[in-house]
Tab-separated table of C-alpha atoms and ligand atoms in Angstrom:
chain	number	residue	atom	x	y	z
A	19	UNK	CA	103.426	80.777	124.011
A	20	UNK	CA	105.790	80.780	126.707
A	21	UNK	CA	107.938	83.962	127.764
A	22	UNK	CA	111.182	81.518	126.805
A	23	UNK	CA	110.032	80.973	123.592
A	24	UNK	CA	108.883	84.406	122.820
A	25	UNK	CA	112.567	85.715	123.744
A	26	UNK	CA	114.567	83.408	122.024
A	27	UNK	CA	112.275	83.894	118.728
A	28	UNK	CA	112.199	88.002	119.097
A	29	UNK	CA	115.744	87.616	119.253
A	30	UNK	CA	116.052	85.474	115.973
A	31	UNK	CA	113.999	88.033	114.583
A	32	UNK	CA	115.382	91.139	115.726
A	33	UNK	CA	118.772	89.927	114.346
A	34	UNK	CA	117.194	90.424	110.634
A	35	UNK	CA	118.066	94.067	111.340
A	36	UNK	CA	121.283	93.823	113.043
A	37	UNK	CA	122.035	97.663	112.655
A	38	UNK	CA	118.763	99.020	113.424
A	39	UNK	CA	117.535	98.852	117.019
A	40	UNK	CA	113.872	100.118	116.282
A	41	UNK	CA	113.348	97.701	112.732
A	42	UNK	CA	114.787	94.906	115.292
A	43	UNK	CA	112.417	95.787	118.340
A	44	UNK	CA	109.458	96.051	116.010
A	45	UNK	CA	110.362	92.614	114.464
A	46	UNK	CA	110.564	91.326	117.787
A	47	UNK	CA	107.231	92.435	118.606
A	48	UNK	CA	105.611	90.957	115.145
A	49	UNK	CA	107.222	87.559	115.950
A	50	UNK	CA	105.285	87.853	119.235
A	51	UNK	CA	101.782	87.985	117.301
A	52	UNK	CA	102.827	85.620	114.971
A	53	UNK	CA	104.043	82.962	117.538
A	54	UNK	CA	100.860	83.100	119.531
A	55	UNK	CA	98.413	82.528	116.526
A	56	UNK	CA	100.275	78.689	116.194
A	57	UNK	CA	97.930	76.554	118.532
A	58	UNK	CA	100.409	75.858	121.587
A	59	UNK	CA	100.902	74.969	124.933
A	60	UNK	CA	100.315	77.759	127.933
A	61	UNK	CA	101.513	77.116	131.326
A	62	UNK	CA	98.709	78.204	133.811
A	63	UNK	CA	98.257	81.108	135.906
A	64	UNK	CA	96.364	80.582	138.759
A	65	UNK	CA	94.861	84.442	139.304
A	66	UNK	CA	94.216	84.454	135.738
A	67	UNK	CA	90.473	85.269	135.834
A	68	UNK	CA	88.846	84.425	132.172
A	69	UNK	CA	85.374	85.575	130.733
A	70	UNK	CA	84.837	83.321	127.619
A	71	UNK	CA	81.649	85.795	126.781
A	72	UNK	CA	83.381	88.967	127.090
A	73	UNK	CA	87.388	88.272	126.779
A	74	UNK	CA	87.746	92.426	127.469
A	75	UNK	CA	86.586	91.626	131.052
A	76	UNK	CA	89.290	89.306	131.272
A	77	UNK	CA	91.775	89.586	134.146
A	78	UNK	CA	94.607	89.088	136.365
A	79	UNK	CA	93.837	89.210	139.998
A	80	UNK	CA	96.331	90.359	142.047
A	81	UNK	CA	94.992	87.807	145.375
A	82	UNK	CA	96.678	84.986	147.022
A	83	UNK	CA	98.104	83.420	143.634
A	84	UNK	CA	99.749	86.433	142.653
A	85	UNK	CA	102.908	86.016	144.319
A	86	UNK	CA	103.452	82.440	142.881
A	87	UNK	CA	102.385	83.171	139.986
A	88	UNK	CA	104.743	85.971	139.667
A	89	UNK	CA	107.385	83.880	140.037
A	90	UNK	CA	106.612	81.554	137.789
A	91	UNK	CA	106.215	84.456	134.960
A	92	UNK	CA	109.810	85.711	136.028
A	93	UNK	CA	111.551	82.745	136.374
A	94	UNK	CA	110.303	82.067	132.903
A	95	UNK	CA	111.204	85.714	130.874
A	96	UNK	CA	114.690	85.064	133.132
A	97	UNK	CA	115.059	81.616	131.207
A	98	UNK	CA	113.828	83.320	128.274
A	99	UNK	CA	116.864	85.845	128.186
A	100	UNK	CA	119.554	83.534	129.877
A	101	UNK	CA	118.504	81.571	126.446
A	102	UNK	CA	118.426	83.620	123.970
A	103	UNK	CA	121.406	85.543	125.103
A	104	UNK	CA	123.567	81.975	124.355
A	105	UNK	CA	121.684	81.571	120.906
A	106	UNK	CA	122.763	84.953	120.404
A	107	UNK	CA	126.457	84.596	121.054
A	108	UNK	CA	127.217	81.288	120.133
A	109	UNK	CA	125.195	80.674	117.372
A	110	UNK	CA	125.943	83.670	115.889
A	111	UNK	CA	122.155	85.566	115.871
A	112	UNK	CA	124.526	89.392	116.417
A	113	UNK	CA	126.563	91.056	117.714
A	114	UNK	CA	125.301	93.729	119.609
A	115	UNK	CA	124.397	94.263	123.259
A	116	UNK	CA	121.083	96.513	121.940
A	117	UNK	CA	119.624	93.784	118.955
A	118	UNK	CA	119.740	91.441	121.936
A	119	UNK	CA	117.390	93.572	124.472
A	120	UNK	CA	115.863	94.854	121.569
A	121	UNK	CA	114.811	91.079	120.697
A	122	UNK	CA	114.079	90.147	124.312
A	123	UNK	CA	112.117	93.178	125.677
A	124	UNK	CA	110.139	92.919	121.995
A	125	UNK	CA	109.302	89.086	122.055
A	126	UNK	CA	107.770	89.255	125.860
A	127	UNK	CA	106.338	93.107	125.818
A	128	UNK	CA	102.901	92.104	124.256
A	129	UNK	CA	102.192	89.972	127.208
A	130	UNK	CA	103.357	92.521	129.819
A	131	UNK	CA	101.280	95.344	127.959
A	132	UNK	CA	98.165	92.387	128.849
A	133	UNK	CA	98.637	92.817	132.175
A	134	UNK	CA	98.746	96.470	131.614
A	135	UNK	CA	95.873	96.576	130.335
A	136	UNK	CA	93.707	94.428	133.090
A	137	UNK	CA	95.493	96.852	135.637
A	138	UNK	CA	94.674	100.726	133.465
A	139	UNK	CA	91.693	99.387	130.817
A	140	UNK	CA	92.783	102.706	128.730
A	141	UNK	CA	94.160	103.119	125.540
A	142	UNK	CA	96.521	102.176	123.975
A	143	UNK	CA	96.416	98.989	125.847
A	144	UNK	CA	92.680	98.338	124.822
A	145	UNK	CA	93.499	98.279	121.048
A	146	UNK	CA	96.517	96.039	121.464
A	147	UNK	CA	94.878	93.867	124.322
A	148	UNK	CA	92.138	93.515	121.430
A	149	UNK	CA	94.726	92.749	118.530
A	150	UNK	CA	96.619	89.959	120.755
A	151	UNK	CA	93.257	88.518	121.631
A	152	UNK	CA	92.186	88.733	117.525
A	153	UNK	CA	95.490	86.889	116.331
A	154	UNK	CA	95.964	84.520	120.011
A	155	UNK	CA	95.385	80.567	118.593
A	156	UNK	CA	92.192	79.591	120.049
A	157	UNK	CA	93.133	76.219	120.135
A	158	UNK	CA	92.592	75.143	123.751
A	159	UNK	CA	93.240	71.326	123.477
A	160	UNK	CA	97.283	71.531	124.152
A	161	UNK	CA	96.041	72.755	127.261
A	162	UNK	CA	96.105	69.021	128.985
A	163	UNK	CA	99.075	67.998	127.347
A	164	UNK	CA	101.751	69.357	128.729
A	165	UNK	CA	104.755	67.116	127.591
A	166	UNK	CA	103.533	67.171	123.901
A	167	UNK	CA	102.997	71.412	124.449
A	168	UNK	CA	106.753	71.586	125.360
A	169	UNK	CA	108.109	69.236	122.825
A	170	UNK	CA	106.153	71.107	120.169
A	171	UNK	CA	107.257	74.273	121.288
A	172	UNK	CA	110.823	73.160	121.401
A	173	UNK	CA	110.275	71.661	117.852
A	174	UNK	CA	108.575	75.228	116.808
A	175	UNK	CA	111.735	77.136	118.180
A	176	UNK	CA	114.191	74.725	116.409
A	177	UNK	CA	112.741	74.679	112.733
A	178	UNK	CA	112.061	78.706	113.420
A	179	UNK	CA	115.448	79.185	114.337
A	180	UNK	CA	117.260	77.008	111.118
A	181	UNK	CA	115.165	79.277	108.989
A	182	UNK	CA	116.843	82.266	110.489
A	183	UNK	CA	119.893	80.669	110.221
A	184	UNK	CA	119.818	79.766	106.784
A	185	UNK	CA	118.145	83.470	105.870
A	186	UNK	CA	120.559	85.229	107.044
A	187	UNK	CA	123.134	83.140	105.386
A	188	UNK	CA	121.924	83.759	101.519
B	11	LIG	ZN1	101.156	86.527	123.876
């Protein structure tokens, strides 16, 4: 899934544990796994390098797409936090300034710790690269589509975010 929709959804779960930072950053990081085992929509990164034999080898090259796609990743996790940050706040997800990062950096850390990974190909980072590729949707046919990709993911976020709502209201 997208960096937006990872931070908005870490947030909704990191507000379960509005008083404890480290319950709400490890939420945040479940909702991650979670998230990315519904088949969904990807955006594409150009120095993405993939090798559909041996997905350890996979990488991201940092070439002439690098830059652009940088951008693209940032403008994204920005979107992400200017996002969640208003769900937060005005739809009443918290109310502190730490369950909000704590939501945030924990909804978009298992990709960054990917790109950690291709960069170190050490430990820890194996083992988790491993465990995101294990519970990553392999459903590649949103791929095309990417109206219906965003709509669904929009849809995803919505119904995920009334079942917060109405949790944390019982
Ligand atoms: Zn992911």
């Amino acid at each position: 899934m997208i960096l937006t929709s990872h931070a908005i959804i870490g947030v909704a779960a990191a507000s379960a544990f509005p008083s404890h930072p480290a319950l709400a950053f490890s939420a945040a990081v479940a909702s991650h796994y979670i998230m990315d085992a519904i088949p969904h929509w990807d955006y594409k990164l150009l120095s993405s390098k993939e090798d559909a034999d041996a997905p350890l080898n996979n990488d991201i090259v940092v070439g002439k797409n690098f830059l652009s796609d940088f951008k693209k990743v940032f403008i994204d996790a920005l979107l992400g936090s200017i996002a969640s940050s208003f769900l937060f706040y005005f739809f009443g997800f918290g109310h502190s300034m730490l369950i909000l990062i704590a939501g945030i950096s924990g909804g978009i850390i298992p990709d960054i710790l990917q790109f950690v990974y291709f960069k170190f190909r050490k430990e820890p980072f194996k083992s988790l690269y491993i465990f995101h590729l294990f519970t990553h949707s392999r459903y590649k046919k949103l791929k095309q589509h990417i109206v219906a990709g965003i709509s669904l993911q929009i849809l995803t976020i919505s119904l995920i975010l009334l079942l917060a709502k109405y949790l944390m209201s019982m």
